[in-house]
mmCIF file of C-alpha atoms in Angstrom:
data_model
loop_
_atom_site.group_PDB
_atom_site.id
_atom_site.type_symbol
_atom_site.label_atom_id
_atom_site.label_comp_id
_atom_site.label_asym_id
_atom_site.label_seq_id
_atom_site.Cartn_x
_atom_site.Cartn_y
_atom_site.Cartn_z
ATOM 1 C CA MET A 1 -18.695 -18.548 19.442
ATOM 2 C CA ALA A 2 -17.276 -15.036 19.879
ATOM 3 C CA ALA A 3 -18.548 -12.370 17.509
ATOM 4 C CA GLN A 4 -16.129 -11.407 14.764
ATOM 5 C CA LYS A 5 -14.356 -8.113 15.285
ATOM 6 C CA PRO A 6 -14.808 -5.255 12.798
ATOM 7 C CA PRO A 7 -12.470 -5.144 9.783
ATOM 8 C CA LEU A 8 -9.188 -3.272 9.953
ATOM 9 C CA TYR A 9 -8.762 -1.129 6.830
ATOM 10 C CA LEU A 10 -5.156 -0.406 5.858
ATOM 11 C CA VAL A 11 -4.641 2.207 3.147
ATOM 12 C CA ASP A 12 -1.600 2.591 0.899
ATOM 13 C CA ALA A 13 -1.673 6.377 0.486
ATOM 14 C CA SER A 14 0.909 6.879 -2.259
ATOM 15 C CA ILE A 15 -1.033 5.132 -5.002
ATOM 16 C CA TYR A 16 -4.071 7.348 -4.537
ATOM 17 C CA ILE A 17 -2.015 10.512 -4.176
ATOM 18 C CA PHE A 18 -0.001 9.893 -7.349
ATOM 19 C CA ARG A 19 -3.067 8.724 -9.262
ATOM 20 C CA HIS A 20 -4.720 12.109 -8.728
ATOM 21 C CA TYR A 21 -1.472 14.048 -9.068
ATOM 22 C CA PHE A 22 -1.072 12.797 -12.630
ATOM 23 C CA THR A 23 -4.726 12.705 -13.722
ATOM 24 C CA LEU A 24 -6.340 15.853 -12.319
ATOM 25 C CA PRO A 25 -5.662 19.271 -13.853
ATOM 26 C CA PRO A 26 -4.008 21.887 -11.582
ATOM 27 C CA ARG A 27 -7.217 23.767 -10.799
ATOM 28 C CA TRP A 28 -6.527 24.181 -7.088
ATOM 29 C CA TYR A 29 -3.679 26.118 -5.447
ATOM 30 C CA SER A 30 -2.496 26.651 -1.901
ATOM 31 C CA GLY A 31 -1.848 30.044 -0.369
ATOM 32 C CA GLU A 32 1.861 29.441 -1.051
ATOM 33 C CA GLY A 33 1.125 29.006 -4.755
ATOM 34 C CA TYR A 34 1.623 25.228 -4.930
ATOM 35 C CA PRO A 35 -0.850 23.224 -7.024
ATOM 36 C CA THR A 36 -3.025 20.992 -4.836
ATOM 37 C CA GLN A 37 -4.864 18.734 -7.284
ATOM 38 C CA ALA A 38 -3.437 15.615 -5.621
ATOM 39 C CA VAL A 39 -4.683 16.863 -2.246
ATOM 40 C CA TYR A 40 -8.142 17.482 -3.681
ATOM 41 C CA GLY A 41 -8.298 14.055 -5.330
ATOM 42 C CA TYR A 42 -6.869 12.209 -2.340
ATOM 43 C CA LEU A 43 -9.227 13.884 0.118
ATOM 44 C CA GLY A 44 -12.166 13.039 -2.139
ATOM 45 C CA PHE A 45 -11.007 9.427 -2.339
ATOM 46 C CA LEU A 46 -10.609 9.158 1.435
ATOM 47 C CA LEU A 47 -14.016 10.718 2.143
ATOM 48 C CA GLY A 48 -15.564 8.330 -0.374
ATOM 49 C CA LEU A 49 -13.975 5.370 1.375
ATOM 50 C CA LEU A 50 -15.202 6.558 4.772
ATOM 51 C CA GLU A 51 -18.695 7.088 3.383
ATOM 52 C CA GLN A 52 -18.781 3.657 1.774
ATOM 53 C CA VAL A 53 -17.354 1.372 4.451
ATOM 54 C CA GLN A 54 -17.948 3.415 7.637
ATOM 55 C CA PRO A 55 -14.846 1.942 9.297
ATOM 56 C CA GLN A 56 -14.294 1.617 13.002
ATOM 57 C CA PHE A 57 -10.612 0.735 12.572
ATOM 58 C CA MET A 58 -8.332 2.226 9.945
ATOM 59 C CA ALA A 59 -4.759 3.374 9.332
ATOM 60 C CA VAL A 60 -3.103 5.070 6.372
ATOM 61 C CA ALA A 61 0.569 4.420 5.541
ATOM 62 C CA PHE A 62 2.813 6.920 3.751
ATOM 63 C CA ASP A 63 6.213 6.411 2.114
ATOM 64 C CA GLU A 64 9.065 8.507 3.505
ATOM 65 C CA SER A 65 11.964 6.048 3.187
ATOM 66 C CA LEU A 66 12.959 6.419 -0.473
ATOM 67 C CA GLY A 67 16.726 5.978 -0.709
ATOM 68 C CA GLN A 68 17.172 5.162 2.980
ATOM 69 C CA CYS A 69 14.975 2.097 3.424
ATOM 70 C CA PHE A 70 16.487 -0.954 5.114
ATOM 71 C CA ARG A 71 16.330 -2.594 1.675
ATOM 72 C CA ASN A 72 18.908 -0.113 0.385
ATOM 73 C CA THR A 73 21.321 -1.516 2.970
ATOM 74 C CA ILE A 74 20.759 -4.993 1.522
ATOM 75 C CA TYR A 75 20.859 -3.847 -2.114
ATOM 76 C CA PRO A 76 22.042 -0.267 -2.775
ATOM 77 C CA ASP A 77 20.407 -0.220 -6.216
ATOM 78 C CA TYR A 78 16.968 -0.918 -4.775
ATOM 79 C CA LYS A 79 14.582 1.612 -6.359
ATOM 80 C CA ALA A 80 17.589 3.515 -7.707
ATOM 81 C CA ASN A 81 15.419 4.265 -10.737
ATOM 82 C CA ARG A 82 13.067 6.403 -8.629
ATOM 83 C CA GLU A 83 13.409 10.163 -8.298
ATOM 84 C CA LEU A 84 12.794 12.021 -5.056
ATOM 85 C CA PRO A 85 9.695 14.255 -5.167
ATOM 86 C CA ASP A 86 10.255 17.901 -6.040
ATOM 87 C CA ASP A 87 9.133 20.679 -3.693
ATOM 88 C CA ALA A 88 5.662 20.955 -5.230
ATOM 89 C CA LEU A 89 4.937 17.227 -4.907
ATOM 90 C CA ALA A 90 6.522 17.030 -1.449
ATOM 91 C CA PHE A 91 4.184 19.828 -0.328
ATOM 92 C CA GLN A 92 1.169 17.840 -1.486
ATOM 93 C CA LEU A 93 2.397 14.641 0.143
ATOM 94 C CA ARG A 94 2.726 16.426 3.487
ATOM 95 C CA ALA A 95 -0.693 17.988 3.041
ATOM 96 C CA CYS A 96 -2.273 14.585 2.375
ATOM 97 C CA ALA A 97 -0.761 13.217 5.579
ATOM 98 C CA GLU A 98 -2.044 16.265 7.467
ATOM 99 C CA VAL A 99 -5.616 15.903 6.255
ATOM 100 C CA THR A 100 -5.621 12.175 7.003
ATOM 101 C CA THR A 101 -4.951 13.006 10.648
ATOM 102 C CA ILE A 102 -7.627 15.710 10.555
ATOM 103 C CA LEU A 103 -10.139 13.067 9.437
ATOM 104 C CA GLY A 104 -9.377 11.107 12.607
ATOM 105 C CA ILE A 105 -7.365 8.347 10.963
ATOM 106 C CA SER A 106 -4.052 7.008 12.238
ATOM 107 C CA THR A 107 -1.353 8.353 9.896
ATOM 108 C CA LEU A 108 1.939 6.463 9.790
ATOM 109 C CA ALA A 109 5.323 6.686 8.059
ATOM 110 C CA SER A 110 8.888 5.516 8.694
ATOM 111 C CA ASP A 111 12.390 6.595 7.694
ATOM 112 C CA THR A 112 13.520 2.966 7.421
ATOM 113 C CA HIS A 113 10.465 1.013 6.276
ATOM 114 C CA GLU A 114 8.076 1.456 3.383
ATOM 115 C CA ALA A 115 4.323 1.847 3.477
ATOM 116 C CA ASP A 116 4.005 -1.839 2.512
ATOM 117 C CA ASP A 117 5.923 -2.816 5.645
ATOM 118 C CA ILE A 118 3.797 -0.577 7.865
ATOM 119 C CA ILE A 119 0.674 -2.134 6.391
ATOM 120 C CA GLY A 120 2.158 -5.622 6.780
ATOM 121 C CA THR A 121 3.025 -5.003 10.419
ATOM 122 C CA LEU A 122 -0.445 -3.695 11.239
ATOM 123 C CA ALA A 123 -2.088 -6.486 9.235
ATOM 124 C CA GLU A 124 -0.219 -9.099 11.265
ATOM 125 C CA ARG A 125 -1.276 -7.433 14.506
ATOM 126 C CA GLY A 126 -4.851 -7.159 13.298
ATOM 127 C CA ARG A 127 -4.955 -10.821 12.287
ATOM 128 C CA SER A 128 -3.606 -11.822 15.684
ATOM 129 C CA GLY A 129 -6.273 -9.667 17.311
ATOM 130 C CA GLY A 130 -9.109 -11.253 15.342
ATOM 131 C CA HIS A 131 -9.774 -8.450 12.819
ATOM 132 C CA PRO A 132 -10.473 -9.288 9.168
ATOM 133 C CA ILE A 133 -7.949 -7.367 7.070
ATOM 134 C CA ALA A 134 -8.793 -5.148 4.107
ATOM 135 C CA VAL A 135 -5.785 -3.688 2.300
ATOM 136 C CA ILE A 136 -6.687 -0.667 0.167
ATOM 137 C CA SER A 137 -4.152 -0.494 -2.662
ATOM 138 C CA GLY A 138 -3.532 -1.203 -6.321
ATOM 139 C CA ASP A 139 -0.102 -2.695 -5.580
ATOM 140 C CA LYS A 140 -0.098 -6.441 -6.231
ATOM 141 C CA ASP A 141 2.872 -6.885 -3.867
ATOM 142 C CA LEU A 142 0.504 -6.340 -0.944
ATOM 143 C CA ALA A 143 -1.451 -9.439 -1.980
ATOM 144 C CA GLN A 144 1.104 -11.453 0.002
ATOM 145 C CA LEU A 145 -0.720 -10.270 3.146
ATOM 146 C CA LEU A 146 -3.910 -12.175 2.234
ATOM 147 C CA LEU A 147 -3.256 -15.121 4.509
ATOM 148 C CA ASP A 148 -6.823 -15.595 5.725
ATOM 149 C CA ASP A 149 -9.859 -16.447 3.621
ATOM 150 C CA ASP A 150 -11.616 -13.229 4.665
ATOM 151 C CA ALA A 151 -8.653 -10.920 3.939
ATOM 152 C CA LEU A 152 -9.102 -8.598 0.962
ATOM 153 C CA LEU A 153 -7.032 -6.483 -1.432
ATOM 154 C CA TRP A 154 -9.138 -3.685 -2.864
ATOM 155 C CA ASP A 155 -8.094 -0.993 -5.323
ATOM 156 C CA VAL A 156 -10.919 1.416 -4.605
ATOM 157 C CA GLY A 157 -12.426 2.881 -7.757
ATOM 158 C CA ARG A 158 -10.569 0.494 -10.066
ATOM 159 C CA THR A 159 -11.163 -3.167 -9.227
ATOM 160 C CA PRO A 160 -13.472 -5.164 -6.956
ATOM 161 C CA ALA A 161 -12.069 -6.422 -3.674
ATOM 162 C CA ARG A 162 -10.139 -9.666 -4.206
ATOM 163 C CA ASP A 163 -9.499 -12.479 -1.743
ATOM 164 C CA ARG A 164 -6.620 -14.962 -1.723
ATOM 165 C CA PHE A 165 -8.411 -17.303 -4.133
ATOM 166 C CA ALA A 166 -8.917 -14.509 -6.660
ATOM 167 C CA ILE A 167 -5.224 -13.614 -6.357
ATOM 168 C CA LYS A 168 -4.258 -17.246 -7.025
ATOM 169 C CA GLY A 169 -6.451 -17.225 -10.134
ATOM 170 C CA GLU A 170 -5.037 -13.918 -11.314
ATOM 171 C CA LEU A 171 -1.317 -14.348 -10.593
ATOM 172 C CA GLY A 172 -0.975 -18.136 -10.629
ATOM 173 C CA VAL A 173 0.582 -18.295 -7.148
ATOM 174 C CA TRP A 174 -0.805 -18.117 -3.625
ATOM 175 C CA PRO A 175 -0.252 -14.916 -1.619
ATOM 176 C CA GLU A 176 2.306 -16.672 0.605
ATOM 177 C CA GLN A 177 4.299 -17.555 -2.559
ATOM 178 C CA LEU A 178 4.289 -14.053 -4.004
ATOM 179 C CA ALA A 179 7.592 -12.851 -2.504
ATOM 180 C CA ASP A 180 9.314 -15.988 -3.865
ATOM 181 C CA TYR A 181 7.656 -15.507 -7.247
ATOM 182 C CA LEU A 182 8.884 -11.894 -7.464
ATOM 183 C CA ALA A 183 12.382 -12.993 -6.474
ATOM 184 C CA LEU A 184 12.374 -15.423 -9.411
ATOM 185 C CA VAL A 185 10.975 -13.096 -12.071
ATOM 186 C CA GLY A 186 12.420 -9.831 -10.713
ATOM 187 C CA ASP A 187 10.625 -6.514 -10.409
ATOM 188 C CA ARG A 188 11.614 -3.780 -12.853
ATOM 189 C CA VAL A 189 9.532 -1.181 -11.042
ATOM 190 C CA ASP A 190 11.631 -1.625 -7.895
ATOM 191 C CA ASN A 191 14.869 -2.416 -9.766
ATOM 192 C CA ILE A 192 15.085 -5.952 -8.345
ATOM 193 C CA PRO A 193 16.926 -8.550 -10.480
ATOM 194 C CA GLY A 194 15.339 -11.903 -11.286
ATOM 195 C CA LEU A 195 16.688 -15.308 -12.271
ATOM 196 C CA PRO A 196 17.992 -14.952 -15.855
ATOM 197 C CA GLY A 197 15.815 -16.710 -18.415
ATOM 198 C CA VAL A 198 12.954 -17.376 -15.986
ATOM 199 C CA GLY A 199 9.681 -15.649 -16.747
ATOM 200 C CA ALA A 200 6.265 -15.689 -15.147
ATOM 201 C CA LYS A 201 5.124 -19.036 -16.596
ATOM 202 C CA THR A 202 8.251 -20.918 -15.518
ATOM 203 C CA ALA A 203 8.226 -19.319 -12.062
ATOM 204 C CA ILE A 204 4.585 -20.328 -11.536
ATOM 205 C CA GLU A 205 5.315 -23.920 -12.576
ATOM 206 C CA LEU A 206 8.415 -24.105 -10.363
ATOM 207 C CA LEU A 207 6.461 -22.917 -7.328
ATOM 208 C CA ALA A 208 3.624 -25.313 -8.126
ATOM 209 C CA HIS A 209 6.116 -28.192 -7.899
ATOM 210 C CA CYS A 210 8.385 -26.948 -5.096
ATOM 211 C CA THR A 211 6.009 -24.677 -3.127
ATOM 212 C CA SER A 212 8.674 -22.143 -2.145
ATOM 213 C CA LEU A 213 12.057 -20.713 -3.074
ATOM 214 C CA ASP A 214 13.615 -22.705 -0.224
ATOM 215 C CA GLY A 215 12.050 -25.883 -1.607
ATOM 216 C CA LEU A 216 13.302 -25.024 -5.053
ATOM 217 C CA ILE A 217 16.881 -24.555 -3.841
ATOM 218 C CA ALA A 218 16.699 -27.728 -1.762
ATOM 219 C CA ALA A 219 15.451 -29.752 -4.750
ATOM 220 C CA GLY A 220 18.824 -29.288 -6.475
ATOM 221 C CA PRO A 221 19.395 -31.689 -9.391
ATOM 222 C CA ASP A 222 15.823 -33.012 -9.177
ATOM 223 C CA ILE A 223 14.626 -29.798 -10.844
ATOM 224 C CA ALA A 224 16.063 -31.137 -14.119
ATOM 225 C CA ASN A 225 13.368 -33.839 -14.154
ATOM 226 C CA LEU A 226 10.442 -31.448 -14.061
ATOM 227 C CA PRO A 227 8.287 -31.264 -17.213
ATOM 228 C CA LEU A 228 9.424 -27.727 -18.033
ATOM 229 C CA ARG A 229 11.132 -26.257 -21.066
ATOM 230 C CA GLY A 230 14.811 -25.802 -20.242
ATOM 231 C CA ALA A 231 14.513 -27.840 -17.030
ATOM 232 C CA LYS A 232 17.905 -29.492 -17.505
ATOM 233 C CA GLN A 233 19.679 -26.129 -17.244
ATOM 234 C CA LEU A 234 17.741 -24.947 -14.210
ATOM 235 C CA PRO A 235 19.683 -26.724 -11.402
ATOM 236 C CA GLU A 236 22.962 -25.123 -12.479
ATOM 237 C CA LYS A 237 21.314 -21.744 -13.007
ATOM 238 C CA ILE A 238 19.601 -21.799 -9.600
ATOM 239 C CA ALA A 239 22.797 -22.885 -7.848
ATOM 240 C CA ALA A 240 24.795 -20.116 -9.542
ATOM 241 C CA HIS A 241 22.263 -17.459 -8.537
ATOM 242 C CA ARG A 242 21.331 -18.810 -5.101
ATOM 243 C CA GLN A 243 22.574 -15.796 -3.158
ATOM 244 C CA GLN A 244 20.941 -13.383 -5.588
ATOM 245 C CA LEU A 245 17.614 -15.171 -5.236
ATOM 246 C CA LEU A 246 17.738 -15.086 -1.449
ATOM 247 C CA MET A 247 18.754 -11.418 -1.543
ATOM 248 C CA ALA A 248 15.909 -10.619 -3.933
ATOM 249 C CA ARG A 249 13.415 -12.320 -1.653
ATOM 250 C CA SER A 250 14.603 -10.206 1.272
ATOM 251 C CA LEU A 251 13.617 -7.216 -0.886
ATOM 252 C CA THR A 252 10.281 -8.528 -2.169
ATOM 253 C CA ARG A 253 9.053 -9.897 1.157
ATOM 254 C CA ILE A 254 6.982 -7.435 3.169
ATOM 255 C CA ALA A 255 8.444 -6.852 6.625
ATOM 256 C CA LEU A 256 6.180 -7.466 9.609
ATOM 257 C CA ASP A 257 8.276 -5.589 12.143
ATOM 258 C CA ALA A 258 8.145 -1.965 11.017
ATOM 259 C CA PRO A 259 8.792 0.491 13.889
ATOM 260 C CA VAL A 260 5.256 1.867 14.150
ATOM 261 C CA GLY A 261 4.861 1.856 17.926
ATOM 262 C CA GLU A 262 1.343 1.292 19.229
ATOM 263 C CA PRO A 263 -0.880 3.538 17.093
ATOM 264 C CA ALA A 264 -4.533 4.045 17.952
ATOM 265 C CA LEU A 265 -6.324 2.330 15.079
ATOM 266 C CA GLN A 266 -9.862 3.187 16.108
ATOM 267 C CA CYS A 267 -11.185 6.082 14.030
ATOM 268 C CA ALA A 268 -11.536 9.359 15.903
ATOM 269 C CA PRO A 269 -14.024 12.195 15.220
ATOM 270 C CA ILE A 270 -13.293 14.474 12.282
ATOM 271 C CA ALA A 271 -11.666 17.719 13.396
ATOM 272 C CA LEU A 272 -14.063 19.929 11.436
ATOM 273 C CA ASP A 273 -12.537 23.230 12.557
ATOM 274 C CA LYS A 274 -9.106 22.107 11.352
ATOM 275 C CA LEU A 275 -10.589 20.734 8.143
ATOM 276 C CA HIS A 276 -12.229 24.097 7.405
ATOM 277 C CA ASP A 277 -8.881 25.844 7.854
ATOM 278 C CA PHE A 278 -7.091 23.162 5.804
ATOM 279 C CA CYS A 279 -9.454 23.455 2.837
ATOM 280 C CA GLN A 280 -9.029 27.227 2.845
ATOM 281 C CA ARG A 281 -5.220 26.993 2.976
ATOM 282 C CA MET A 282 -5.177 24.463 0.142
ATOM 283 C CA GLY A 283 -7.667 26.357 -2.018
ATOM 284 C CA LEU A 284 -10.020 23.370 -2.174
ATOM 285 C CA GLY A 285 -13.333 25.207 -1.929
ATOM 286 C CA VAL A 286 -16.241 23.993 0.191
ATOM 287 C CA THR A 287 -17.493 20.855 -1.589
ATOM 288 C CA LEU A 288 -15.206 18.391 0.207
ATOM 289 C CA LYS A 289 -15.561 20.177 3.545
ATOM 290 C CA ASN A 290 -19.341 19.945 3.255
ATOM 291 C CA ARG A 291 -19.085 16.225 2.523
ATOM 292 C CA ALA A 292 -17.022 15.819 5.697
ATOM 293 C CA VAL A 293 -19.614 17.738 7.736
ATOM 294 C CA LYS A 294 -22.361 15.492 6.359
ATOM 295 C CA LEU A 295 -20.276 12.411 7.147
ATOM 296 C CA ALA A 296 -19.628 13.608 10.693
ATOM 297 C CA HIS A 297 -23.342 14.271 11.159
ATOM 298 C CA ALA A 298 -24.207 10.771 9.885
ATOM 299 C CA ARG A 299 -21.807 9.363 12.473
ATOM 300 C CA GLY A 300 -23.635 11.239 15.195
ATOM 301 C CA GLN A 301 -20.695 13.564 15.724
ATOM 302 C CA HIS A 302 -21.647 16.845 17.378
ATOM 303 C CA ILE A 303 -21.568 19.621 14.771
ATOM 304 C CA VAL A 304 -20.512 23.000 16.124
ATOM 305 C CA LYS A 305 -20.934 26.353 14.436
ATOM 306 C CA GLU A 306 -17.274 26.539 13.431
ATOM 307 C CA ALA A 307 -18.063 24.333 10.434
ATOM 308 C CA SER A 308 -19.667 27.300 8.713
ATOM 309 C CA HIS A 309 -17.481 30.148 9.904
ATOM 310 C CA THR A 310 -15.279 32.138 7.556
ATOM 311 C CA ARG A 311 -11.897 33.702 7.983
#
């Protein structure tokens, strides 16, 4: 039997950037005068992840498609409730992408696809290549990528890593049913409409009986015989909203064909000289830089004198 390949870690950057942007005080400032608390928190998070799991393969996905994602072509109101980042936040987002590359990690974004789609595309490739998949995010939507028993969704610092069985216990549906479930109940966060009058409990019971949205539509009048409250009205309601449901699923389903090219997913050495310059430009002090030097040393990376030079 062939040895199992190392895990592929796929990180949803935005959650960890925004988490620190809103929770840390603005104690750090760049040379341009922008606050950099999100950069400080994100870099600390990423170093902590590298220290803990010591990955061989990793990629970090960023969101750059707000308002111009392919989903907006399908449904113009998709995420219409979201505001574009102001200059100060945009500066920090760019800085977080920059330091991810400095740490030797593949850094990816798309004008047409979201971070979820980039992660989904790389997860599918990793699965096909024999890598266990670990998705680092607090976004439940990404649970739909847990198609293998060894795949994990892990919100680092918040919740333990969960497999597909834990997701089924938590949400009531299997990962492969999650896009259909969200199409039925809607998603207020992303401004996606659901089937009127159908909440989480009914959606879970419908998918338990019919497996999928396609099975539910195909069942037609038979839905009226299910032991559910309001079952007699469901066939007419589903028929009347059939196109909406299919449209909603095209929004909730993670794409597996994001235009990411062929990124190098094997972690590269930390560019310590660039990291030193970065931390100075962002006003981050030396604590995080010193952690990176220690991490590089633990990896056996050659440490050159630049790591201690000053400008």
